[in-house]
Short mmCIF file of C-alpha atoms in Angstrom, two decimals:
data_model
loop_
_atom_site.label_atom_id
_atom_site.label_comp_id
_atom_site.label_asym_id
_atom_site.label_seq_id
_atom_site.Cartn_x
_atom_site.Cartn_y
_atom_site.Cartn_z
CA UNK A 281 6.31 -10.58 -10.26
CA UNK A 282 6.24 -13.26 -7.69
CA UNK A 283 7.50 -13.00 -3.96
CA UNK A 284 9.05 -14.87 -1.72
CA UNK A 285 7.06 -15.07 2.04
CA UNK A 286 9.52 -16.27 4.82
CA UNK A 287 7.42 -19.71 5.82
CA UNK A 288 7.66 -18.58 9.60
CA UNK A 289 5.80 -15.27 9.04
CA UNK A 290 1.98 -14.57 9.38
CA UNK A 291 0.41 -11.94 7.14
CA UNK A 292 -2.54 -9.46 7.77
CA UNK A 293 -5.22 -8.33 4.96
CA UNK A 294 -4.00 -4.82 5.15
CA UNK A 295 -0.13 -6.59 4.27
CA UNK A 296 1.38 -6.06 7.45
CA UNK A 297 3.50 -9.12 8.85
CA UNK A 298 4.35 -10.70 12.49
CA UNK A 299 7.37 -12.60 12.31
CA UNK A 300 7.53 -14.05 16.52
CA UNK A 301 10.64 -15.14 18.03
CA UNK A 302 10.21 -16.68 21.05
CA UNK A 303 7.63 -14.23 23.22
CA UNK A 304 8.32 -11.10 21.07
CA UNK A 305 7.08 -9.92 17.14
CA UNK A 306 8.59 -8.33 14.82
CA UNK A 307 6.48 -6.27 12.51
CA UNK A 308 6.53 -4.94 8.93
CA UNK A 309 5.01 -4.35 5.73
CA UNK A 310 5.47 -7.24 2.74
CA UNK A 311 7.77 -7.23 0.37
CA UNK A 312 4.46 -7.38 -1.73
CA UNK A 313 3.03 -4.01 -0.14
CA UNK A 314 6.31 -2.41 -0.40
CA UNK A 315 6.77 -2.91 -4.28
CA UNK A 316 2.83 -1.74 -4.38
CA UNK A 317 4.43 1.87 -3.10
CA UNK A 318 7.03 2.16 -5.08
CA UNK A 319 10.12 4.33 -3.93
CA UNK A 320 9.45 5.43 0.14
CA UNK A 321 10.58 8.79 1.10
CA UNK A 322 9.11 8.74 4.75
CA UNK A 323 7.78 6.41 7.48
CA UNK A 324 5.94 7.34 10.26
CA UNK A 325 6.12 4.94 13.79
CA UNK A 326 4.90 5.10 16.89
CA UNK A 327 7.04 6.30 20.24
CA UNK A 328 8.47 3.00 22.52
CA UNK A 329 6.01 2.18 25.10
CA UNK A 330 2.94 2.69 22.94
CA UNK A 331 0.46 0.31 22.88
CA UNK A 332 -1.19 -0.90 19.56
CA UNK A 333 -4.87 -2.54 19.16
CA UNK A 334 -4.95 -5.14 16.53
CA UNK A 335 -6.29 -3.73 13.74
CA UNK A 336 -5.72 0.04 14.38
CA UNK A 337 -3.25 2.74 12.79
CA UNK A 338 0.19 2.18 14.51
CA UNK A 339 1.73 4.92 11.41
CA UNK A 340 2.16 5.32 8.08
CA UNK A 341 4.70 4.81 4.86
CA UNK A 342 5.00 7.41 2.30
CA UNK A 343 5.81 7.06 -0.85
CA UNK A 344 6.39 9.29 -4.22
CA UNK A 345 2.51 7.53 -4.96
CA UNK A 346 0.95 7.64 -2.07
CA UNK A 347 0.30 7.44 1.66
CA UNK A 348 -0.76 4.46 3.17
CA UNK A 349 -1.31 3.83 6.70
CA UNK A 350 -0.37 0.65 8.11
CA UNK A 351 -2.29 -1.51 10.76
CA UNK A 352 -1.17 -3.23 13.62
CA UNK A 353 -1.53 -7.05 12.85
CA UNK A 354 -2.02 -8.15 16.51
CA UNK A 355 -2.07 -6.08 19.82
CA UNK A 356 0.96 -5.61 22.01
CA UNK A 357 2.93 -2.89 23.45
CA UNK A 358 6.38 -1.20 20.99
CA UNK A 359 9.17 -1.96 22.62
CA UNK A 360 11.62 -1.05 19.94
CA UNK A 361 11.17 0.42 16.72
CA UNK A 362 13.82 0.58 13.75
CA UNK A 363 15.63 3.78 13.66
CA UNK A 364 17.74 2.81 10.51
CA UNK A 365 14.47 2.59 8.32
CA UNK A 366 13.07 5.77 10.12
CA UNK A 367 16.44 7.78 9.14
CA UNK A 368 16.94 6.17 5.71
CA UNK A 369 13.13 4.99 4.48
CA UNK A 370 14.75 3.05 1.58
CA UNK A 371 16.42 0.22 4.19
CA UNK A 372 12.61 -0.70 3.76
CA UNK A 373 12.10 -1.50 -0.02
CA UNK A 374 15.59 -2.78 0.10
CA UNK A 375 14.87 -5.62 2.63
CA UNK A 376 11.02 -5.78 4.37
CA UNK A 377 11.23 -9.24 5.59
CA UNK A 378 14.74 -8.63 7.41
CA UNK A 379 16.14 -5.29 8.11
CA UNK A 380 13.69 -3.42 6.90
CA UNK A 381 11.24 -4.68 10.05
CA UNK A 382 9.44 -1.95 12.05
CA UNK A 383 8.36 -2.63 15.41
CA UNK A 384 9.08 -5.25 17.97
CA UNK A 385 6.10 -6.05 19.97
CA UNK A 386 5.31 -7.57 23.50
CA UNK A 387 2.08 -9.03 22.39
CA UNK A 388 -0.67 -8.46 24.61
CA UNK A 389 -2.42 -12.17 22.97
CA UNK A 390 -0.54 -14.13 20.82
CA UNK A 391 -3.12 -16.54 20.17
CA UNK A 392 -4.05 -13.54 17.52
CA UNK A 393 -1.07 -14.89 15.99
CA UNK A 394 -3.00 -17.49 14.56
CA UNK A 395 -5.68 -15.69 13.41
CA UNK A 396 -3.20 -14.07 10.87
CA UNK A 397 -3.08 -15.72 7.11
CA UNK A 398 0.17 -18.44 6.38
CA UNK A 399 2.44 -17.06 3.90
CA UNK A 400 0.95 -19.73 1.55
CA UNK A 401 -2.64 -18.38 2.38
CA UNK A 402 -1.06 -14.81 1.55
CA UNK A 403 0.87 -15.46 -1.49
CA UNK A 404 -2.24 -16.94 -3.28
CA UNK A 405 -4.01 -13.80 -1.90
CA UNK A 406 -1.81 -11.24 -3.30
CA UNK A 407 -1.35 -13.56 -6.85
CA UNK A 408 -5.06 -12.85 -6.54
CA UNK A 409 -5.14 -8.94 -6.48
#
């Protein structure tokens, strides 16, 4: 099944994305990773205020399959986190790239921004697996 990758987004290896507006990043899972779980019962996120080291746990997403952790993408400190996909886990297999986002981030370096695959980099990865 192919995917659609906003242009604008960068991807990690462990499928979460940063989509940055202006000095803030949203983060979430692919639409890729997402369909990988199947149906999501539960997600777990970190309080406001935290701060997240690229490449560590920030939570996890559970599904009827599985439990996956998910990995902050760049470091930065949570400023908000979505409450609608916390209270109703679906809003996130029903749109990852938009409202189904999970943290905005102050990041701590966004030059780790560009460390991050282009969506074109990450499609041909995940056409791959």
């Amino acid at each position: 099944m192919p995917f659609n990758f906003p242009e604008h987004f960068r991807f990690a290896d462990s499928h979460e994305y940063a989509n940055s507006d202006d000095d803030l990043v949203r983060i979430g899972i692919s639409a890729f990773a997402v369909d990988q779980l199947g149906d999501i019962v539960f997600v777990d996120l970190p309080e406001v205020g935290t701060s997240l080291e690229r490449g560590t746990s920030f939570g996890s997403v559970e599904s009827v399959k599985a439990v996956e952790e998910m990995y902050a993408p760049i470091s930065g400190e949570v400023l908000q986190r979505n409450e609608a996909v916390l209270a109703s886990p679906e809003e996130l297999q029903n749109d990852p790239h938009g409202e189904g986002w999970l943290l905005l981030l102050r990041p701590s370096d966004p030059s780790q921004l560009n460390e991050l695959m282009d969506s074109a980099s990450y499609a041909s990865k995940v056409a791959a697996d």
